[in-house]
Coordinates of C-alpha atoms in Angstrom, one line a residue:
M1 CA 6.5 -38.4 34.6
S2 CA 9.9 -39.2 36.2
N3 CA 12.5 -36.5 36.8
T4 CA 14.8 -38.0 34.2
T5 CA 12.1 -37.8 31.5
M6 CA 11.3 -34.3 32.5
D7 CA 14.9 -33.3 32.2
H8 CA 15.0 -34.9 28.7
A9 CA 11.9 -33.0 27.8
H10 CA 13.4 -29.8 29.0
A11 CA 16.6 -30.5 27.1
A12 CA 14.6 -31.2 24.0
D13 CA 12.7 -27.9 24.4
H14 CA 16.0 -26.2 25.0
G15 CA 17.4 -27.7 21.9
H16 CA 14.3 -26.6 20.0
D17 CA 14.8 -23.0 21.2
H18 CA 18.4 -23.1 20.0
A19 CA 17.3 -24.4 16.6
H20 CA 14.9 -21.4 16.4
D21 CA 17.7 -19.0 17.3
D22 CA 19.4 -20.0 14.1
H23 CA 16.7 -18.2 12.2
P24 CA 17.9 -14.6 11.8
H25 CA 15.3 -12.0 13.0
G26 CA 14.7 -8.4 12.1
F27 CA 17.0 -6.7 9.6
S28 CA 19.4 -9.7 9.2
R29 CA 16.5 -12.0 8.3
W30 CA 16.1 -9.9 5.1
L31 CA 19.7 -9.1 4.5
F32 CA 20.9 -12.7 4.7
A33 CA 17.6 -14.2 3.3
T34 CA 18.0 -17.5 1.6
N35 CA 14.4 -18.5 1.8
H36 CA 12.6 -18.2 -1.6
K37 CA 9.5 -16.7 0.0
D38 CA 11.5 -13.9 1.7
I39 CA 13.5 -13.2 -1.4
G40 CA 10.3 -13.2 -3.5
T41 CA 8.9 -10.6 -1.0
L42 CA 12.0 -8.5 -1.3
Y43 CA 11.8 -8.4 -5.1
L44 CA 8.1 -7.4 -4.9
I45 CA 8.7 -4.6 -2.4
F46 CA 11.7 -3.3 -4.5
S47 CA 9.6 -3.4 -7.7
L48 CA 6.8 -1.5 -6.0
V49 CA 9.2 1.2 -4.9
M50 CA 10.6 1.5 -8.4
L51 CA 7.1 1.5 -9.9
L52 CA 6.3 4.6 -7.7
A53 CA 9.6 6.3 -8.7
G54 CA 8.9 5.6 -12.4
G55 CA 5.3 6.7 -11.9
V56 CA 6.3 10.0 -10.4
M57 CA 8.5 10.6 -13.5
A58 CA 5.7 9.7 -15.8
L59 CA 3.4 12.2 -14.0
M60 CA 6.1 14.9 -14.4
I61 CA 6.2 14.2 -18.1
R62 CA 2.4 14.4 -18.4
A63 CA 2.3 17.6 -16.3
E64 CA 4.7 19.2 -18.8
L65 CA 2.6 18.1 -21.7
F66 CA -0.7 19.3 -20.3
Q67 CA -0.5 22.3 -22.6
P68 CA 1.8 23.7 -25.3
G69 CA 4.8 25.7 -24.4
L70 CA 7.3 25.0 -21.6
Q71 CA 5.5 24.8 -18.3
F72 CA 7.8 23.3 -15.7
F73 CA 10.9 21.8 -17.2
Q74 CA 13.6 22.6 -19.7
P75 CA 13.7 20.2 -22.7
E76 CA 17.0 18.7 -21.5
F77 CA 15.5 17.7 -18.2
F78 CA 12.3 16.5 -19.9
N79 CA 14.3 14.1 -22.0
Q80 CA 16.2 12.9 -18.8
L81 CA 12.7 12.1 -17.4
T82 CA 11.6 10.2 -20.4
T83 CA 14.8 8.2 -20.5
M84 CA 14.8 7.4 -16.8
H85 CA 11.1 6.6 -16.7
G86 CA 11.7 3.9 -19.3
L87 CA 14.8 2.4 -17.7
V88 CA 13.3 2.4 -14.2
M89 CA 10.0 0.8 -15.3
V90 CA 11.6 -1.9 -17.5
F91 CA 14.6 -2.9 -15.3
G92 CA 13.4 -1.7 -11.9
A93 CA 9.6 -2.4 -11.8
I94 CA 8.4 -5.0 -14.3
M95 CA 11.3 -7.4 -14.5
P96 CA 12.0 -7.7 -10.7
A97 CA 8.2 -8.0 -10.0
F98 CA 8.0 -11.1 -12.2
V99 CA 11.2 -12.5 -10.6
G100 CA 9.5 -12.0 -7.3
F101 CA 6.5 -14.0 -8.5
A102 CA 8.9 -16.7 -9.8
N103 CA 10.7 -16.9 -6.4
W104 CA 7.4 -17.2 -4.5
M105 CA 5.6 -19.6 -6.8
I106 CA 8.0 -21.9 -8.7
P107 CA 9.2 -24.0 -5.7
L108 CA 5.5 -24.2 -4.4
Q109 CA 4.2 -25.3 -7.8
I110 CA 6.8 -27.9 -8.6
G111 CA 7.0 -29.2 -5.0
A112 CA 10.6 -28.1 -4.3
A113 CA 11.8 -27.1 -0.8
D114 CA 13.4 -23.9 -2.2
M115 CA 15.3 -22.5 -5.2
A116 CA 18.3 -24.5 -6.3
F117 CA 21.0 -21.9 -5.3
A118 CA 19.7 -20.1 -2.2
R119 CA 22.7 -17.8 -1.6
M120 CA 23.0 -16.9 -5.3
N121 CA 19.3 -16.0 -5.0
N122 CA 20.1 -13.6 -2.2
F123 CA 23.0 -12.1 -4.2
S124 CA 20.9 -11.6 -7.3
F125 CA 18.4 -9.6 -5.3
W126 CA 20.9 -7.5 -3.4
L127 CA 22.5 -6.4 -6.6
L128 CA 19.4 -4.5 -7.5
P129 CA 19.2 -1.8 -4.8
P130 CA 22.7 -0.5 -5.5
A131 CA 21.9 -0.4 -9.2
A132 CA 18.7 1.5 -8.5
I133 CA 20.7 4.0 -6.4
L134 CA 23.2 4.5 -9.2
L135 CA 20.4 5.0 -11.7
M136 CA 18.4 7.4 -9.7
G137 CA 21.6 9.1 -8.4
S138 CA 22.5 10.1 -12.0
F139 CA 20.0 12.9 -11.7
F140 CA 22.3 14.6 -9.2
V141 CA 25.6 14.6 -11.0
P142 CA 26.9 17.3 -13.4
G143 CA 24.8 17.3 -16.6
G144 CA 22.1 15.2 -14.9
A145 CA 20.8 11.8 -15.9
T146 CA 21.3 10.6 -19.5
A147 CA 18.8 12.0 -22.0
A148 CA 19.5 9.5 -24.8
G149 CA 16.1 7.7 -24.4
W150 CA 15.8 4.3 -22.6
T151 CA 17.3 2.7 -25.8
L152 CA 20.5 4.7 -25.2
Y153 CA 21.1 5.3 -28.9
A154 CA 24.5 6.3 -30.3
P155 CA 25.7 9.0 -31.2
L156 CA 23.6 10.8 -28.4
T157 CA 25.3 8.6 -25.8
T158 CA 28.8 10.1 -26.5
Q159 CA 27.6 13.6 -25.7
M160 CA 26.2 12.9 -22.2
G161 CA 27.9 13.5 -18.9
P162 CA 28.8 11.1 -16.0
G163 CA 25.1 10.3 -15.6
M164 CA 25.4 8.2 -18.8
D165 CA 28.2 6.1 -17.2
M166 CA 26.1 5.6 -14.1
A167 CA 23.3 4.4 -16.2
I168 CA 25.6 2.0 -18.1
F169 CA 27.0 0.6 -14.8
A170 CA 23.5 0.3 -13.3
V171 CA 22.2 -1.7 -16.4
H172 CA 25.3 -3.9 -16.2
I173 CA 24.5 -4.8 -12.6
M174 CA 20.8 -5.4 -13.2
G175 CA 21.8 -7.6 -16.2
A176 CA 24.1 -9.7 -13.9
S177 CA 21.2 -10.0 -11.5
S178 CA 18.9 -11.2 -14.2
I179 CA 21.3 -13.8 -15.5
M180 CA 21.9 -15.2 -12.0
G181 CA 18.1 -15.3 -11.3
S182 CA 17.6 -17.1 -14.7
I183 CA 20.3 -19.7 -14.0
N184 CA 18.6 -20.4 -10.6
I185 CA 15.1 -20.7 -12.2
I186 CA 16.2 -23.0 -14.9
T187 CA 18.1 -25.3 -12.5
T188 CA 15.3 -25.4 -10.1
I189 CA 12.7 -26.3 -12.7
L190 CA 14.8 -28.9 -14.5
N191 CA 16.2 -30.6 -11.4
M192 CA 13.9 -30.1 -8.5
R193 CA 10.4 -31.1 -9.7
A194 CA 8.4 -33.5 -7.4
P195 CA 8.5 -37.2 -8.5
G196 CA 5.9 -37.7 -11.3
M197 CA 5.8 -34.1 -12.4
T198 CA 7.0 -34.4 -16.0
L199 CA 7.6 -31.1 -17.9
M200 CA 4.2 -31.5 -19.7
K201 CA 2.4 -31.7 -16.3
M202 CA 4.1 -28.6 -15.0
P203 CA 1.9 -25.5 -14.2
M204 CA 1.9 -22.9 -17.0
F205 CA 3.6 -20.3 -14.9
C206 CA 6.6 -22.5 -14.5
W207 CA 6.7 -23.1 -18.3
T208 CA 6.5 -19.4 -19.1
W209 CA 9.3 -18.7 -16.6
L210 CA 11.5 -21.5 -17.9
I211 CA 11.2 -20.1 -21.4
T212 CA 11.7 -16.5 -20.1
A213 CA 14.8 -17.5 -18.2
Y214 CA 16.4 -19.0 -21.4
L215 CA 15.6 -15.7 -23.2
L216 CA 17.2 -13.7 -20.5
I217 CA 20.4 -15.7 -20.6
A218 CA 20.5 -15.4 -24.4
V219 CA 20.0 -11.6 -24.6
M220 CA 21.3 -10.0 -21.5
P221 CA 25.0 -10.5 -22.6
V222 CA 24.0 -8.8 -25.9
L223 CA 22.8 -5.7 -24.1
A224 CA 26.0 -5.8 -21.9
G225 CA 28.0 -5.9 -25.1
A226 CA 26.2 -2.9 -26.6
I227 CA 26.6 -0.7 -23.6
T228 CA 30.2 -1.8 -23.0
M229 CA 31.0 -0.7 -26.6
T230 CA 29.2 2.6 -25.8
L231 CA 31.4 2.9 -22.7
T232 CA 34.7 2.3 -24.6
D233 CA 33.5 4.8 -27.3
R234 CA 33.0 7.3 -24.6
H235 CA 36.3 6.9 -22.7
F236 CA 38.8 4.6 -24.4
G237 CA 39.1 6.0 -27.9
T238 CA 37.2 3.2 -29.8
S239 CA 34.9 4.0 -32.7
F240 CA 32.3 1.2 -32.7
F241 CA 29.4 3.6 -33.2
N242 CA 31.4 6.7 -34.3
A243 CA 31.1 7.3 -38.1
A244 CA 34.1 9.7 -38.0
G245 CA 36.3 6.8 -36.8
G246 CA 34.9 4.3 -39.2
G247 CA 32.1 3.0 -36.9
D248 CA 28.4 2.8 -37.5
P249 CA 25.7 4.3 -35.2
V250 CA 23.1 2.0 -36.9
M251 CA 25.1 -1.0 -35.7
Y252 CA 24.3 0.0 -32.1
Q253 CA 20.6 -0.2 -33.0
H254 CA 21.0 -3.7 -34.4
I255 CA 22.8 -4.9 -31.3
F256 CA 20.4 -3.1 -28.9
W257 CA 17.2 -4.4 -30.6
F258 CA 18.6 -7.9 -30.8
F259 CA 18.4 -7.7 -27.0
G260 CA 15.4 -5.3 -27.0
H261 CA 12.9 -7.3 -28.9
P262 CA 13.2 -10.6 -26.9
E263 CA 13.2 -8.3 -23.9
V264 CA 9.6 -7.2 -24.5
Y265 CA 8.6 -10.9 -24.5
I266 CA 10.6 -11.4 -21.3
M267 CA 8.3 -8.8 -19.8
I268 CA 5.1 -10.5 -21.1
L269 CA 5.6 -14.3 -21.0
P270 CA 5.4 -14.6 -17.2
A271 CA 2.2 -12.5 -17.4
F272 CA 0.8 -15.1 -19.8
G273 CA 1.7 -17.7 -17.2
I274 CA -0.2 -15.9 -14.4
I275 CA -3.3 -15.3 -16.6
S276 CA -3.2 -19.0 -17.5
H277 CA -3.7 -19.9 -13.8
I278 CA -6.3 -17.3 -13.0
I279 CA -8.7 -17.9 -15.9
P280 CA -9.1 -21.7 -15.3
A281 CA -9.6 -21.1 -11.5
F282 CA -12.5 -18.6 -11.9
A283 CA -14.0 -20.4 -14.9
R284 CA -13.9 -23.6 -12.8
K285 CA -12.6 -25.7 -15.7
P286 CA -9.1 -26.8 -16.8
L287 CA -7.0 -24.6 -19.1
F288 CA -8.1 -25.3 -22.7
G289 CA -5.2 -26.6 -24.9
Y290 CA -2.4 -26.9 -22.4
A291 CA 0.0 -28.4 -24.9
S292 CA -0.7 -25.8 -27.5
M293 CA -0.1 -23.1 -24.8
V294 CA 3.4 -24.6 -24.1
Y295 CA 4.2 -24.8 -27.9
A296 CA 2.8 -21.3 -28.5
T297 CA 5.0 -19.8 -25.7
S298 CA 8.1 -21.6 -27.1
S299 CA 7.3 -20.3 -30.6
I300 CA 6.9 -16.7 -29.4
A301 CA 10.3 -17.0 -27.7
I302 CA 12.1 -18.4 -30.8
L303 CA 10.4 -16.0 -33.2
S304 CA 11.4 -13.1 -31.0
F305 CA 15.0 -13.4 -32.1
I306 CA 14.3 -12.8 -35.8
V307 CA 12.1 -9.7 -35.7
W308 CA 14.4 -7.1 -34.1
A309 CA 14.8 -4.7 -37.1
H310 CA 11.0 -3.9 -37.1
H311 CA 12.2 -1.2 -34.7
M312 CA 14.5 0.1 -37.4
F313 CA 12.4 0.4 -40.6
T314 CA 13.4 4.1 -40.9
T315 CA 17.2 3.5 -40.8
G316 CA 17.4 2.9 -44.6
M317 CA 17.6 -0.9 -44.7
P318 CA 17.1 -2.7 -48.0
V319 CA 13.5 -3.4 -49.1
T320 CA 14.2 -7.1 -49.0
A321 CA 15.1 -6.8 -45.3
Q322 CA 12.1 -4.7 -44.6
L323 CA 9.9 -7.4 -46.2
F324 CA 11.5 -10.1 -44.2
F325 CA 11.1 -8.3 -40.8
M326 CA 7.5 -7.3 -41.7
Y327 CA 6.5 -10.9 -42.4
A328 CA 8.4 -12.4 -39.5
T329 CA 6.8 -9.9 -37.1
M330 CA 3.3 -10.7 -38.4
L331 CA 4.1 -14.4 -37.8
I332 CA 4.4 -13.8 -34.0
A333 CA 0.7 -12.8 -34.1
V334 CA -0.2 -16.5 -34.7
P335 CA 1.1 -18.1 -31.4
T336 CA -0.1 -15.0 -29.5
G337 CA -3.5 -15.4 -31.1
V338 CA -3.5 -19.1 -30.1
K339 CA -3.0 -18.1 -26.4
V340 CA -5.9 -15.5 -26.5
F341 CA -8.1 -18.1 -28.2
N342 CA -7.3 -20.7 -25.5
W343 CA -8.1 -18.3 -22.7
I344 CA -11.4 -17.4 -24.2
A345 CA -12.1 -21.1 -24.9
T346 CA -11.3 -21.8 -21.2
M347 CA -13.9 -19.3 -20.1
W348 CA -16.5 -20.6 -22.7
Q349 CA -19.4 -22.2 -20.8
G350 CA -17.4 -22.0 -17.5
S351 CA -19.1 -21.2 -14.2
M352 CA -17.4 -17.8 -14.0
T353 CA -17.3 -15.5 -11.0
F354 CA -15.6 -12.1 -11.2
E355 CA -13.5 -11.6 -8.1
T356 CA -10.7 -9.0 -8.5
P357 CA -8.0 -11.5 -9.9
M358 CA -10.5 -12.5 -12.6
L359 CA -11.4 -8.9 -13.4
F360 CA -7.7 -8.1 -13.9
A361 CA -7.3 -11.2 -16.0
V362 CA -10.2 -10.5 -18.3
G363 CA -9.2 -6.8 -18.4
F364 CA -5.7 -8.0 -19.4
I365 CA -7.1 -10.1 -22.3
F366 CA -9.2 -7.2 -23.6
V367 CA -6.6 -4.5 -23.4
F368 CA -3.5 -6.6 -24.2
T369 CA -5.2 -7.7 -27.4
M370 CA -5.7 -4.1 -28.4
G371 CA -2.0 -3.5 -27.9
G372 CA -1.3 -6.6 -30.0
F373 CA -3.4 -5.3 -32.8
T374 CA -1.6 -1.9 -32.9
G375 CA 1.7 -3.9 -32.9
L376 CA 0.4 -5.8 -36.0
I377 CA -0.4 -2.4 -37.6
L378 CA 3.1 -1.1 -36.8
A379 CA 4.6 -4.3 -38.3
V380 CA 3.4 -3.1 -41.8
T381 CA 6.5 -1.3 -43.0
P382 CA 4.9 1.6 -44.9
I383 CA 2.6 2.4 -42.0
D384 CA 5.5 2.1 -39.5
I385 CA 7.6 4.6 -41.5
Q386 CA 4.8 7.1 -40.9
M387 CA 4.2 6.2 -37.3
Q388 CA 7.9 5.8 -36.3
D389 CA 8.7 7.8 -33.1
T390 CA 5.2 9.2 -32.8
Y391 CA 2.8 8.8 -29.9
Y392 CA 1.1 5.9 -31.8
V393 CA 4.1 3.8 -30.8
V394 CA 4.0 5.1 -27.2
A395 CA 0.3 4.1 -27.1
H396 CA 1.0 0.7 -28.6
F397 CA 3.7 -0.4 -26.1
H398 CA 1.9 1.0 -23.1
Y399 CA -1.1 -1.0 -24.0
V400 CA 1.2 -4.1 -24.0
L401 CA 3.3 -3.2 -21.0
V402 CA 0.9 -1.4 -18.6
A403 CA -2.4 -3.2 -19.6
G404 CA -0.4 -6.3 -20.2
S405 CA 2.5 -6.8 -17.8
L406 CA 1.2 -4.5 -15.0
F407 CA -2.4 -5.8 -15.0
A408 CA -1.2 -9.4 -14.9
L409 CA 1.0 -8.5 -11.9
F410 CA -2.0 -7.0 -10.2
A411 CA -4.0 -10.1 -11.1
G412 CA -1.4 -12.4 -9.7
F413 CA -1.0 -10.4 -6.5
Y414 CA -4.7 -10.5 -5.8
Y415 CA -4.8 -14.2 -6.6
W416 CA -1.8 -15.4 -4.7
S417 CA -1.3 -12.9 -1.9
P418 CA -3.8 -14.6 0.4
K419 CA -1.7 -17.7 0.2
W420 CA 1.5 -15.7 0.7
T421 CA 0.5 -13.6 3.6
G422 CA -2.4 -15.4 5.3
F423 CA -4.4 -12.2 5.0
M424 CA -7.4 -11.6 2.7
Y425 CA -7.7 -8.2 0.9
N426 CA -11.0 -6.3 0.8
E427 CA -12.8 -7.5 -2.3
T428 CA -14.8 -4.3 -2.8
R429 CA -11.6 -2.2 -2.7
G430 CA -9.9 -4.6 -5.1
K431 CA -12.7 -4.0 -7.5
I432 CA -12.5 -0.2 -7.1
H433 CA -8.8 -0.5 -7.9
F434 CA -9.5 -2.5 -11.0
W435 CA -12.2 -0.3 -12.5
N436 CA -10.3 2.8 -11.8
S437 CA -7.1 1.4 -13.3
L438 CA -8.9 0.2 -16.4
F439 CA -10.8 3.4 -17.0
W440 CA -8.0 5.9 -16.3
F441 CA -5.5 3.7 -18.3
N442 CA -7.7 4.0 -21.4
V443 CA -8.3 7.7 -20.8
T444 CA -4.5 8.2 -20.7
F445 CA -3.3 6.0 -23.6
F446 CA -6.2 5.8 -26.1
P447 CA -6.0 9.4 -27.2
M448 CA -2.2 8.9 -27.9
H449 CA -3.2 6.8 -30.9
F450 CA -4.9 9.8 -32.4
L451 CA -2.0 12.1 -31.5
G452 CA 0.4 9.7 -33.2
L453 CA -1.8 9.4 -36.3
A454 CA -1.8 13.2 -36.5
G455 CA 2.0 13.2 -36.4
M456 CA 2.9 14.2 -32.9
P457 CA 6.5 13.0 -32.2
R458 CA 7.5 11.4 -28.9
R459 CA 10.1 12.7 -26.5
Y460 CA 9.3 16.4 -27.2
A461 CA 8.7 18.8 -24.3
D462 CA 6.6 21.1 -26.5
Y463 CA 4.0 20.7 -29.3
P464 CA 1.9 22.7 -31.8
A465 CA -1.5 23.9 -30.5
Q466 CA -3.6 21.4 -32.5
F467 CA -2.5 18.6 -30.2
T468 CA -3.7 20.3 -27.0
D469 CA -7.0 18.6 -26.3
F470 CA -5.8 15.0 -26.5
N471 CA -2.8 15.9 -24.5
M472 CA -4.9 17.4 -21.8
L473 CA -7.1 14.3 -21.7
A474 CA -4.1 12.1 -21.5
T475 CA -2.6 14.1 -18.6
V476 CA -5.9 14.0 -16.6
G477 CA -6.0 10.2 -17.3
A478 CA -2.4 9.8 -16.1
F479 CA -3.1 11.5 -12.8
G480 CA -6.2 9.4 -12.4
F481 CA -4.2 6.2 -13.1
G482 CA -1.5 7.2 -10.7
L483 CA -3.9 8.0 -7.9
S484 CA -5.5 4.5 -8.5
Q485 CA -2.2 2.9 -7.7
V486 CA -1.8 5.1 -4.5
Y487 CA -5.3 3.8 -3.6
F488 CA -4.0 0.2 -4.2
I489 CA -1.2 0.7 -1.7
F490 CA -3.0 2.6 1.0
F491 CA -6.5 1.2 0.8
V492 CA -5.9 -2.4 -0.4
V493 CA -2.4 -3.7 0.5
L494 CA -1.7 -2.0 3.9
P495 CA -5.2 -2.5 5.4
A496 CA -5.0 -6.2 4.5
Y497 CA -1.8 -6.5 6.5
R498 CA -3.1 -4.5 9.4
S499 CA -6.5 -5.9 10.0
G500 CA -6.9 -8.5 7.3
K501 CA -9.1 -11.6 8.0
A502 CA -7.5 -15.0 7.4
P503 CA -8.4 -16.3 3.9
G504 CA -9.1 -19.9 5.1
D505 CA -8.0 -22.9 3.1
K506 CA -10.0 -21.9 0.0
P507 CA -10.1 -18.1 -0.3
W508 CA -12.0 -18.3 -3.6
E509 CA -15.4 -19.8 -2.5
G510 CA -16.3 -22.6 -4.8
A511 CA -13.3 -22.3 -6.9
E512 CA -12.3 -26.0 -6.8
G513 CA -9.2 -27.2 -8.6
L514 CA -7.1 -24.2 -7.6
E515 CA -3.5 -25.2 -8.1
W516 CA -2.5 -24.0 -4.7
T517 CA -4.7 -26.4 -2.7
V518 CA -1.7 -28.8 -3.3
P519 CA 0.1 -29.1 0.1
S520 CA 3.2 -26.9 -0.1
P521 CA 6.4 -27.9 1.6
A522 CA 5.7 -25.5 4.5
P523 CA 2.3 -24.2 5.9
F524 CA 1.4 -21.5 3.5
H525 CA 1.7 -18.4 5.6
T526 CA 4.8 -19.3 7.6
F527 CA 8.3 -18.3 6.6
E528 CA 10.1 -21.3 8.1
T529 CA 13.5 -21.7 6.5
P530 CA 14.6 -25.3 5.8
P531 CA 17.6 -26.1 7.9
T532 CA 20.7 -25.0 6.0
V533 CA 23.8 -27.2 5.7
K534 CA 26.6 -25.5 7.7

């Protein structure tokens, strides 16, 4: 090789080094992240931290309820715990976790180099930590955190201290984050699909997130309106929800639940998408009824806007309205039933194996369906009037949100994390995590159906002696469930990163037709950032 050629080679190498220096390292890599994979990872880490914070609050609630009488906390603090547990889990744990999945998987599944708006993606994540600090910090201001319940009902909200304002501000910031994330997801899916990928050829996870993103954009401003009116009632002399000034506290409930009911579908639709990938992979056959799945998801989203007042059967609405909301709510069971049928039909005569992702997916179908049935029961107005604000309702929505959303998140993590990280988790430990979670979840929440049927109200720090046994059972279950998640972190996730073996090109032996054997824009465990335009 001539000297000149060698010089050129050195120069090229030198240039290559400079190009690599453009990639930020260490802390700045995460602070200024514009790569969808890094941002997805940030979302997932944030949501895990919030899950632990919300989980500690849940265990404090259950510890207080282990037996009648006041054990550890005053009722005011107990109600602060119930409120903050709800807000932290909904806005801090479940929603950001699904956005993390969206960031990771949508560009890979549609063949895009990244999300459409990389810097907005960064901003929408970094709004969350300050919001979380505001929310958790409200425990430490005079009067403590708000105790109005996660729904923040008027007129309770007018009597709270500065913790209430912190919660309102935090929810505003998280709402802005959600809206920006949704704009990004919609733009990416509609404009950046690979050539030939029509909408009806798109992976189900992309479909569920496209629909979810539209829901978020539609309802987040409604929540912002409700809490802004609460804020002006508190500080600026308005009377939106103050009956003494001509306002109406029930109007708050209408506005809140017009957000709140689509919100519960925002927390479950991406879960449906994840399950619709895992079931076909481990049944070794294509998803049954792809088109009907897309239409069912869309129907659920549209119907979610006309059922909000089933949360309000006890507010004295006219019988005609009660009938309408009862029937409209029952109607949602139809597309949901279509989805469950399609998952079962996908498994029918498939060559199934039961690795951890499949266990969580099958567990999801079983337990989520139970939650769906109790929802159908609560849709019946006369039954709901008896069950309103009892532990039956608590049991119902935890079956949907823990056994639904959370189990789907675990399933998706076990399924896709080998691709994300280049490390394979320990299969035996994954199975231990699943069986423990499933068992202790049911020990915790199944007895609550009986407590609710017997008339035990929710959000109370004390209860009559006849409810003791089921409460003790639920508390033991809650600590078992909590410890199962500690096991997940310390015995599944961390060891996989420390000593994990590489998953190889096909981590699921014999599971052909896995979506993610499609070549992605970058090798799957690298975090190369596409060159940015300066």
